[in-house]
mmCIF file of C-alpha atoms and ligand atoms in Angstrom:
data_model
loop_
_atom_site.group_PDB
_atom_site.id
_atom_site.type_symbol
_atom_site.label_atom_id
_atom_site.label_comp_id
_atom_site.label_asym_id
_atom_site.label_seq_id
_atom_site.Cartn_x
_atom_site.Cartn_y
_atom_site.Cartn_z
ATOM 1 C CA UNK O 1336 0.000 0.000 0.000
ATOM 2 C CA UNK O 1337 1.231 3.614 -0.834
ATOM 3 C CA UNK O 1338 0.049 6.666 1.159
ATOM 4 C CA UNK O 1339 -2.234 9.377 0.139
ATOM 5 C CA UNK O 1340 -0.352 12.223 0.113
ATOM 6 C CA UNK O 1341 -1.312 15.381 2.175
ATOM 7 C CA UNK O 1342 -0.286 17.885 0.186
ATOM 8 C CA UNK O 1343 0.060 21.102 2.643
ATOM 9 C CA UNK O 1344 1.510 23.414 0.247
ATOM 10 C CA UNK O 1345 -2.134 22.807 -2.079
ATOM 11 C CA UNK O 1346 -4.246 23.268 1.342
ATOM 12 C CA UNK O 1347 -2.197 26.553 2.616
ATOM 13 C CA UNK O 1348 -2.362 28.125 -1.005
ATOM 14 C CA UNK O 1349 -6.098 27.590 -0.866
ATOM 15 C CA UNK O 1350 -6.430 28.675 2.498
ATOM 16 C CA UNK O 1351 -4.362 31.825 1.768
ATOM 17 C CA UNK O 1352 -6.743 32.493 -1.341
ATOM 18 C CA UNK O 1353 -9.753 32.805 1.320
ATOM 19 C CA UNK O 1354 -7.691 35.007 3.239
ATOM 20 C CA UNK O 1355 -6.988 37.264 0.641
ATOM 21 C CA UNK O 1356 -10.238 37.851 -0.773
ATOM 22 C CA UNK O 1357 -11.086 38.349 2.982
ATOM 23 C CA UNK O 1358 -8.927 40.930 3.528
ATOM 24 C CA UNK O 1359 -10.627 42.826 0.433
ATOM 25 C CA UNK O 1360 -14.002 42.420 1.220
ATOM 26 C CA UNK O 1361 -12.907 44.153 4.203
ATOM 27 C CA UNK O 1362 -10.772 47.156 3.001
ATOM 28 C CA UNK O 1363 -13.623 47.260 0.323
ATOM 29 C CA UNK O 1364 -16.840 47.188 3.049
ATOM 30 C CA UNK O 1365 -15.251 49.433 5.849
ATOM 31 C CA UNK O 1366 -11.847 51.049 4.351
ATOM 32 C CA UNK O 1367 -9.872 49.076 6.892
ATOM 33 C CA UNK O 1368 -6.623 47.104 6.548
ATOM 34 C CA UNK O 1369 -5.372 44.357 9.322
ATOM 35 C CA UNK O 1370 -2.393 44.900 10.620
ATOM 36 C CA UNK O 1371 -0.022 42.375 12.323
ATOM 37 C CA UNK O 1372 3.177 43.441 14.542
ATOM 38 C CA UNK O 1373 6.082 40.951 14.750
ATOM 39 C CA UNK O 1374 8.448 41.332 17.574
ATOM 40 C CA UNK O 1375 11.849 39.619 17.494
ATOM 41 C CA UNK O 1376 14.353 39.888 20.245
ATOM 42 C CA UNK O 1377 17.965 39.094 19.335
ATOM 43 C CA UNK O 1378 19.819 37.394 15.923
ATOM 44 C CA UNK O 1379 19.274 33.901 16.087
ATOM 45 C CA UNK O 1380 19.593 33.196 12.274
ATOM 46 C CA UNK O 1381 16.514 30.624 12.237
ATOM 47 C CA UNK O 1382 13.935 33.413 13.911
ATOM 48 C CA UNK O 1383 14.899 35.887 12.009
ATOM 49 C CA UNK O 1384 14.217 33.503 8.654
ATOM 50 C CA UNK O 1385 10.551 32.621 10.594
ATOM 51 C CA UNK O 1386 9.769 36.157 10.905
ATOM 52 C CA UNK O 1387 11.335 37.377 7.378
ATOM 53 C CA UNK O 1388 8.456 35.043 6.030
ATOM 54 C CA UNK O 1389 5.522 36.384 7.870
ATOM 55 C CA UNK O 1390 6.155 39.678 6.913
ATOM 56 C CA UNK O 1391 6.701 38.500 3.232
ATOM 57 C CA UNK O 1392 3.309 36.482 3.501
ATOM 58 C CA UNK O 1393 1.573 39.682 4.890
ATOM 59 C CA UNK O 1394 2.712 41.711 2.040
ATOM 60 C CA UNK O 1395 1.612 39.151 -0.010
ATOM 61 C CA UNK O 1396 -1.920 38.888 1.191
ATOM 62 C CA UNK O 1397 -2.302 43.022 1.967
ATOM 63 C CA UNK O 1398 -2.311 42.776 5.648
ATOM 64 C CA UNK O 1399 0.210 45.089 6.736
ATOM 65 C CA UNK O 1400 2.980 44.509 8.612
ATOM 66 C CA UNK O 1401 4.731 46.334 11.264
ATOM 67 C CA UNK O 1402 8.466 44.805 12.142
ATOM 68 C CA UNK O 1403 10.045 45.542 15.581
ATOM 69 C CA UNK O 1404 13.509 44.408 16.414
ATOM 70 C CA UNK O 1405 15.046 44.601 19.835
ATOM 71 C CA UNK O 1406 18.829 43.714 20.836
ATOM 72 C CA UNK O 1407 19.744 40.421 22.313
ATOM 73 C CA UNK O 1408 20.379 42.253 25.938
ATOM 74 C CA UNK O 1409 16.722 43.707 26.214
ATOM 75 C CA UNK O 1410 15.460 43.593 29.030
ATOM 76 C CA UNK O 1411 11.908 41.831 30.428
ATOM 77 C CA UNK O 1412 10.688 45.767 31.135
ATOM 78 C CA UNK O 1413 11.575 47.044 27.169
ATOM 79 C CA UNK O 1414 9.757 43.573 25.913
ATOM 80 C CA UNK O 1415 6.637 44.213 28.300
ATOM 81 C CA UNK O 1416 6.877 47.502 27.493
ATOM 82 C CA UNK O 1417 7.216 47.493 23.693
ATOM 83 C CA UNK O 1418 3.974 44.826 23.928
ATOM 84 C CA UNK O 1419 2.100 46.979 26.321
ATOM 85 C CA UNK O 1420 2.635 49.850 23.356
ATOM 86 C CA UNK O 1421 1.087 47.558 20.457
ATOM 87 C CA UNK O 1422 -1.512 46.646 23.051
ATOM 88 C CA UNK O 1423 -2.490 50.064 22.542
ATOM 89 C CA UNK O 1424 -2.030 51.042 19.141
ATOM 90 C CA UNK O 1425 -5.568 50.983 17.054
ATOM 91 C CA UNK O 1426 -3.000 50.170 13.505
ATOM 92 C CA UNK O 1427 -2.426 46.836 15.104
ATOM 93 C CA UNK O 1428 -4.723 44.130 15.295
ATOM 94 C CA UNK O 1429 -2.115 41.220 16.226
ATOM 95 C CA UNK O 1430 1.401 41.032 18.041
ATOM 96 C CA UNK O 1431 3.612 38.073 17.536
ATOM 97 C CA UNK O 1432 6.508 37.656 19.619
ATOM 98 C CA UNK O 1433 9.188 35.286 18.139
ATOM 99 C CA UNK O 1434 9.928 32.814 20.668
ATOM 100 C CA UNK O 1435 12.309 30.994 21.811
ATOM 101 C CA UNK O 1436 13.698 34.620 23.742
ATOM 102 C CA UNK O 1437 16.764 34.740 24.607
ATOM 103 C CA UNK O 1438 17.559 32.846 27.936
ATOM 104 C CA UNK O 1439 17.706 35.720 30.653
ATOM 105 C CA UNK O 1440 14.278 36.577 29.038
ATOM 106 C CA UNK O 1441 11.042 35.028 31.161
ATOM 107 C CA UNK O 1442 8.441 34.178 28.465
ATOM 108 C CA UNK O 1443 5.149 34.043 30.340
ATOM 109 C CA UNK O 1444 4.935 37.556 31.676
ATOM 110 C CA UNK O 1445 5.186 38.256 28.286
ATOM 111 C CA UNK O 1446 2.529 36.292 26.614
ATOM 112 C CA UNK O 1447 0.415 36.953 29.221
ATOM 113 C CA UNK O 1448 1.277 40.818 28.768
ATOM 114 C CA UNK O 1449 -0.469 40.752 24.952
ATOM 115 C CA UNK O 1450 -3.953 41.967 24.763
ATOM 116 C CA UNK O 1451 -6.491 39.248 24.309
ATOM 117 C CA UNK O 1452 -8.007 40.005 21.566
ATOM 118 C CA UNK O 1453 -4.510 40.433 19.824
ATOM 119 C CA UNK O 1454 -3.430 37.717 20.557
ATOM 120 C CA UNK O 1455 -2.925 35.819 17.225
ATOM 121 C CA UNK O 1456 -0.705 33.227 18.431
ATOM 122 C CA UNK O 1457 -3.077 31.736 20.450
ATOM 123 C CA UNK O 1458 -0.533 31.885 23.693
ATOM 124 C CA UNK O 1459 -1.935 33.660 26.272
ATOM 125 C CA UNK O 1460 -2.883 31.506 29.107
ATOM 126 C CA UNK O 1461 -6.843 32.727 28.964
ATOM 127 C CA UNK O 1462 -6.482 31.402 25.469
ATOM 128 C CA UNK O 1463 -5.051 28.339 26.220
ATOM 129 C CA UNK O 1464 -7.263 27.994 29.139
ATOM 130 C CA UNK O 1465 -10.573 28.406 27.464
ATOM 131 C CA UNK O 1466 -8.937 25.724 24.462
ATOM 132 C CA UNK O 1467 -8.674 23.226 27.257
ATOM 133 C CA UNK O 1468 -11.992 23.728 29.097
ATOM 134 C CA UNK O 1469 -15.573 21.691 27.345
ATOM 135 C CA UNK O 1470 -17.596 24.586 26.116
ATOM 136 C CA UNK O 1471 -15.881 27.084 26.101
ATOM 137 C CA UNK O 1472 -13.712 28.814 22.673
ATOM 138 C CA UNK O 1473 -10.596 30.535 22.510
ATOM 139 C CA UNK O 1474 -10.489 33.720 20.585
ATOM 140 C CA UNK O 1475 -7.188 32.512 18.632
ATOM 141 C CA UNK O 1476 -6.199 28.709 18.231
ATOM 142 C CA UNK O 1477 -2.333 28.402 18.107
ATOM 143 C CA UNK O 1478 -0.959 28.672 14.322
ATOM 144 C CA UNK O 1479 0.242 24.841 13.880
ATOM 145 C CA UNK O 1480 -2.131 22.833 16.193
ATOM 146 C CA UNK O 1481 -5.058 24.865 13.281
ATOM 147 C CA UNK O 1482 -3.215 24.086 10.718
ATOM 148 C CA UNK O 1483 -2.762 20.534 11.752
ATOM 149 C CA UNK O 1484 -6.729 20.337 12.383
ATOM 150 C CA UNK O 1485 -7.346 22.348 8.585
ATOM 151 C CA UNK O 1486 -5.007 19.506 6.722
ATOM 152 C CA UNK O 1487 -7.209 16.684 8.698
ATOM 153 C CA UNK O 1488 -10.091 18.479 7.758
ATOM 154 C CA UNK O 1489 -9.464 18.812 4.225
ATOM 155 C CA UNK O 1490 -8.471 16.109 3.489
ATOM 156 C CA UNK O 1491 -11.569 14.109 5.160
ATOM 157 C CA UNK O 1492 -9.631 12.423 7.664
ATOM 158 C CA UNK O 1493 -12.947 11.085 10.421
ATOM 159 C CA UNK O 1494 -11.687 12.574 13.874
ATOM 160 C CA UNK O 1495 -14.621 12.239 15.935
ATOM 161 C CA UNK O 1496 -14.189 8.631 17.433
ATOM 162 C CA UNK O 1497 -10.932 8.198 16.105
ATOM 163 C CA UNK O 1498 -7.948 7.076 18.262
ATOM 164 C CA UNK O 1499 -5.395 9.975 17.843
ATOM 165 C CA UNK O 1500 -1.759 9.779 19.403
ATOM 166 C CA UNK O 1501 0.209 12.475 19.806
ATOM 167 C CA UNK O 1502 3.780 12.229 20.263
ATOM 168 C CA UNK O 1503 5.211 15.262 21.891
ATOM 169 C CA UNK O 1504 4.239 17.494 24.427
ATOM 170 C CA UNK O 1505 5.230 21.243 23.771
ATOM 171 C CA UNK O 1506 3.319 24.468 24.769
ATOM 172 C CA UNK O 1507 3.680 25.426 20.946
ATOM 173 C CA UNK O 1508 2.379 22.236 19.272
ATOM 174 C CA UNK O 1509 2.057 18.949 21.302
ATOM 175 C CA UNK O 1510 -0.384 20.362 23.951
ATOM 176 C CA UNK O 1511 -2.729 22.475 21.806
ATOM 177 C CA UNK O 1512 -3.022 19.909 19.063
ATOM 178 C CA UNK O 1513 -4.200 17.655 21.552
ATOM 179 C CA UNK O 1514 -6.599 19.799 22.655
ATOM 180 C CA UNK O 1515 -7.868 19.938 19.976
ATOM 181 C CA UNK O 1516 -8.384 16.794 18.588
ATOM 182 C CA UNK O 1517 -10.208 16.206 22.268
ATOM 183 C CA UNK O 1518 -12.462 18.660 21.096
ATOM 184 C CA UNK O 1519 -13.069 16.842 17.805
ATOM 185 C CA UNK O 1520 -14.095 13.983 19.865
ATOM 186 C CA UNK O 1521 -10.989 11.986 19.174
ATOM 187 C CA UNK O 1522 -9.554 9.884 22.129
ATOM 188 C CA UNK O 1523 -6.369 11.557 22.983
ATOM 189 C CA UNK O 1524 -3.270 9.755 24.281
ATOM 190 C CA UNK O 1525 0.003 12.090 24.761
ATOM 191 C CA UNK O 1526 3.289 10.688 24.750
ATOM 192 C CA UNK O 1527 6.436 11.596 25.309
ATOM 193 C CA UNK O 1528 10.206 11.087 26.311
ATOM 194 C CA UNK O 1529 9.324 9.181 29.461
ATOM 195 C CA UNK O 1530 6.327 7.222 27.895
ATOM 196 C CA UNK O 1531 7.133 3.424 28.139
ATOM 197 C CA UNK O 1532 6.454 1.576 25.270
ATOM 198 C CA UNK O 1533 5.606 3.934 22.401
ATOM 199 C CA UNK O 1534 5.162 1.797 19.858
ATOM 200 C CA UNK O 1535 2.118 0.090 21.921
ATOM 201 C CA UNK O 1536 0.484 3.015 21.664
ATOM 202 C CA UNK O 1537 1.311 4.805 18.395
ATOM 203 C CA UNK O 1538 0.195 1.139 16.401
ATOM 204 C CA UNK O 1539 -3.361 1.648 18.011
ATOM 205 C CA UNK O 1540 -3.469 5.511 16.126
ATOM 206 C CA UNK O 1541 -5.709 6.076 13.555
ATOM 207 C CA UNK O 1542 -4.422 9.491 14.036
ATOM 208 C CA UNK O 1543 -0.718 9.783 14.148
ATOM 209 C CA UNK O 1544 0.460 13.320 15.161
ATOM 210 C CA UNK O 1545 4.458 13.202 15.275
ATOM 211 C CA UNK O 1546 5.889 16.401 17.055
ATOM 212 C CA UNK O 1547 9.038 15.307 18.829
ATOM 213 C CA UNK O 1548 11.883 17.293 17.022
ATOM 214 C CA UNK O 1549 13.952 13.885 16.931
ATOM 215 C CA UNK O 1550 14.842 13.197 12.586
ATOM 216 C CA UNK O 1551 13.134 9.876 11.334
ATOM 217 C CA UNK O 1552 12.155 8.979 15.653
ATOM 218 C CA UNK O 1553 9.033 7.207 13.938
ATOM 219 C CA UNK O 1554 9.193 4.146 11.697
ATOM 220 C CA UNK O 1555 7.270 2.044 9.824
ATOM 221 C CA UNK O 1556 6.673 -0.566 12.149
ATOM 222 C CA UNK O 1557 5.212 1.542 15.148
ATOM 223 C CA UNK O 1558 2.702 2.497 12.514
ATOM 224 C CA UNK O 1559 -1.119 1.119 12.167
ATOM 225 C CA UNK O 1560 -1.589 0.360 8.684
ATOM 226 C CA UNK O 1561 -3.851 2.545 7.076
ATOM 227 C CA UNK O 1562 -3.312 5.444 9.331
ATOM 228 C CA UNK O 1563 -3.493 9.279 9.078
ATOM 229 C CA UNK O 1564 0.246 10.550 9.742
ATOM 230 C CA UNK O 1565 0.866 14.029 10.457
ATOM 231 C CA UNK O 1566 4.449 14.944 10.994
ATOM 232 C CA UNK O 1567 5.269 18.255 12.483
ATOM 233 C CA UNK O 1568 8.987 17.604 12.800
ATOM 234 C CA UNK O 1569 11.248 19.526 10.852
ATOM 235 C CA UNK O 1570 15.077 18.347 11.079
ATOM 236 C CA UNK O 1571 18.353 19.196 9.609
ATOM 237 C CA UNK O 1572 20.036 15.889 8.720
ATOM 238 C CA UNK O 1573 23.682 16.224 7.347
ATOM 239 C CA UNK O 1574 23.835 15.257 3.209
ATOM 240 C CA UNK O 1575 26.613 16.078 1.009
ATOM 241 C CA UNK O 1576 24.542 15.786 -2.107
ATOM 242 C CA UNK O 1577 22.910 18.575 -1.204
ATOM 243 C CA UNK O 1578 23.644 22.133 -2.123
ATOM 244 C CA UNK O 1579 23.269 23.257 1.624
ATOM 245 C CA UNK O 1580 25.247 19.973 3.300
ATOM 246 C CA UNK O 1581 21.788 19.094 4.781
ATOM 247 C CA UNK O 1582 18.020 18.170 3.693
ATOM 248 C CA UNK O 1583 15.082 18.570 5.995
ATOM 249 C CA UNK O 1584 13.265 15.706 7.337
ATOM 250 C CA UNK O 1585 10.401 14.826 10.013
ATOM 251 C CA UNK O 1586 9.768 12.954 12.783
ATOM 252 C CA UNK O 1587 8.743 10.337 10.551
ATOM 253 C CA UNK O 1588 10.790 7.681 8.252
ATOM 254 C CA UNK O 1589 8.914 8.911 5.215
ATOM 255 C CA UNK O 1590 9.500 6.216 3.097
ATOM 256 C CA UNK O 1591 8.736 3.724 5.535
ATOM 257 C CA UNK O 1592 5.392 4.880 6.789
ATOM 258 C CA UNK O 1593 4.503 5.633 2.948
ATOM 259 C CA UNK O 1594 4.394 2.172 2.545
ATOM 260 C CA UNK O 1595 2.035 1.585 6.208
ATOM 261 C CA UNK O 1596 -0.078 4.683 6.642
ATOM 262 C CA UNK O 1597 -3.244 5.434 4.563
ATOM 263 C CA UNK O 1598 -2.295 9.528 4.605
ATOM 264 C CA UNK O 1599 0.756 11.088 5.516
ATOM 265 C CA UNK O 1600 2.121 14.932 4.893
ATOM 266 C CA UNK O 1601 5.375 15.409 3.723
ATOM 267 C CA UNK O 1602 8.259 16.986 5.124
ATOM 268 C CA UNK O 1603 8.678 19.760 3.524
ATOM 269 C CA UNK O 1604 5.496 20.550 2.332
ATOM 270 C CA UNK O 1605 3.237 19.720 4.711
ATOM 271 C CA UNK O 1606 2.471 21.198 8.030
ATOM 272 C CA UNK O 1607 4.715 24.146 7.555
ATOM 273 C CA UNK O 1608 2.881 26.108 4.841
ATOM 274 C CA UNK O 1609 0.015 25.904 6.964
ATOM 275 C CA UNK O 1610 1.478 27.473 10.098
ATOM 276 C CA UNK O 1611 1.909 30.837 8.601
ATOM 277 C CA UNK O 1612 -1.362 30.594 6.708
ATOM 278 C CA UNK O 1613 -3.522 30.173 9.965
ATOM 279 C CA UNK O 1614 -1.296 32.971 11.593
ATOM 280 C CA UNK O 1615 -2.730 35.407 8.710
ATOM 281 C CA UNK O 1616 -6.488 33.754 9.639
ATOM 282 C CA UNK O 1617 -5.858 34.742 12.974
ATOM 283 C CA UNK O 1618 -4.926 38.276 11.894
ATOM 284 C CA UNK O 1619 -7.429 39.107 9.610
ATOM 285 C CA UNK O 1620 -9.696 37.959 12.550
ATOM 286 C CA UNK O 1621 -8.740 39.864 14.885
ATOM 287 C CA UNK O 1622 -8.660 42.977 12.481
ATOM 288 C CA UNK O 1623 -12.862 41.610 12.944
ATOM 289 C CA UNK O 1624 -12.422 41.828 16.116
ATOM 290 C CA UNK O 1625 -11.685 45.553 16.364
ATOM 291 C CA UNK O 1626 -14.221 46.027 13.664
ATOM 292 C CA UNK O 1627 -16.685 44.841 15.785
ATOM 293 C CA UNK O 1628 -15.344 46.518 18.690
ATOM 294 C CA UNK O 1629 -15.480 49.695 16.929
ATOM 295 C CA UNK O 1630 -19.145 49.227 15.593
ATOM 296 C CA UNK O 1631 -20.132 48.605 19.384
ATOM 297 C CA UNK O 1632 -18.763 51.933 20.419
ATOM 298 C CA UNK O 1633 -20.448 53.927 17.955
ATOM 299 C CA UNK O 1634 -23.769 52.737 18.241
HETATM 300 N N1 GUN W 1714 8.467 29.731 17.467
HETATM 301 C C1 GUN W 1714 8.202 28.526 16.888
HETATM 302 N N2 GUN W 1714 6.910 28.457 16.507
HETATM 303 C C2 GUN W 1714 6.350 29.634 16.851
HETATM 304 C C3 GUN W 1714 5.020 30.145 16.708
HETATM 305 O O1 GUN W 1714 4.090 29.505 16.204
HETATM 306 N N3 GUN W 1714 4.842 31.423 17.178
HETATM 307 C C4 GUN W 1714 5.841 32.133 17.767
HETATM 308 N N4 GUN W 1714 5.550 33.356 18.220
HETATM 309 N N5 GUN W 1714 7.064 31.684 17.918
HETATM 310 C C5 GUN W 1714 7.316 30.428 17.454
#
């Protein structure tokens, strides 16, 4: 058996499309343009690249975007501060702050220092909260846990009743993700370095979701046949025949769990195009947001 593949870079360039003509029908109906601030502390090359390509994706969709860079040494107060500043400019609708910070830098004052309603990320702990709790709905789902939900979505993967496994347990991806696939009415199980036994549980998934950060972690045999496989990984792996001296790969062995799974998304190609495509959903939502907001106060 061969995979279907996912194809995320199909998905996100719809999914952009609907954003765009969103973001028309809005400068067209009320003269009004979202706007989406980016804050990135310090040089680290790879954050930098990240939030290079949400500016270019603003641009591309005509949400405007408004780039702040501090120096490595800021400190907690100029963060909070330049956040607290956003919070209260009516230009932007959503503030992004590139994380990881740099290490003398404590990261929940500051998510929890973003306005809610511009908070496009999905991070602030109200957010998160409200994402955990049955009946309740966060203003802003995190950017890859959505786009992880979209790709199942689209590409008619059953999640209510399913058995979904998610391998990894970060604040960013892991956590949310499952979350959300609770609130699908999947049955969740979340493993992780200290799980014993993995591949007992990751055979039983009809839902795969692979977001460890450890290259190829996930072969063929730990995989139920005819599975959904989402890999979130993205991992240098050293390869002279390439022009760089390394190729990106997943969590996954690719080419073994082709041959197992009934769906799996590439690496490149598949989760990653949709993580900045839901970040310019949540923008252009919460440019509704103020919209709204705005139509309250004058009436
Ligand atoms: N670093 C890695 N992923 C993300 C993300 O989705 N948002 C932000 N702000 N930083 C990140």
């Amino acid at each position: 058996m061969t995979a279907k593949i996912i194809d995320g870079t199909k998905i996100a360039a719809d999914v952009r499309e609907e954003i765009r003509a969103g973001v028309k029908a809005m400068q067209e109906r009320y003269g009004y343009t979202p706007g989406l601030a980016t804050v990135l502390v310090g040089e680290d090359p790879a954050s930098q690249s990240y939030v290079g390509m949400k500016q270019r994706m603003c641009q591309e969709l005509g949400i405007r975007s408004i780039g702040h860079t501090l120096p490595a040494d800021a400190t907690q107060e100029e963060v909070e501060g330049l956040v607290r500043e956003l919070n209260a400019d009516p230009d932007v609708n959503g503030i992004l702050v590139q994380l990881p910070l740099p290490g003398h830098l404590e990261e929940e004052p500051v998510l929890n220092s973003i306005d809610l309603e511009k908070d496009v990320d999905g991070f602030h702990p109200v957010n998160i909260g409200r994402l955990a709790m049955k009946g309740r709905e966060p203003l802003f789902i995190p950017c890859t846990p959505h786009g992880v939900m979209v790709l199942l979505e689209r590409s008619g993967v059953k999640i209510s009743g399913a058995n979904a496994v998610v391998v990894g347990r970060s604040n960013i991806v892991g956590l949310p993700v499952a979350m959300l696939l609770q609130k699908a009415n999947a049955t969740v199980s979340i493993c992780h370095s200290r799980t014993q036994d993995l591949a007992a549980y990751t055979r039983n998934a009809d839902i795969l979701i692979a977001a460890i950060g450890r290259a190829q972690m996930l072969t063929g045999d730990m995989i139920k046949p005819g599975a959904t496989v989402i890999d979130v990984g993205v991992n240098r792996v050293e390869d002279p025949s390439a022009k760089r001296g390394y190729r990106l790969v997943g969590d996954v062995n690719y080419e073994e769990a082709l041959e197992v799974a009934g769906a799996i998304t590439p690496v490149p190609g598949g989760v990653g195009p949709m993580t900045i495509a839901m970040l310019m959903k949540n923008t252009l939502r919460a440019a509704e947001i103020a919209l709204a907001g705005r139509e309250r106060v004058a009436s």
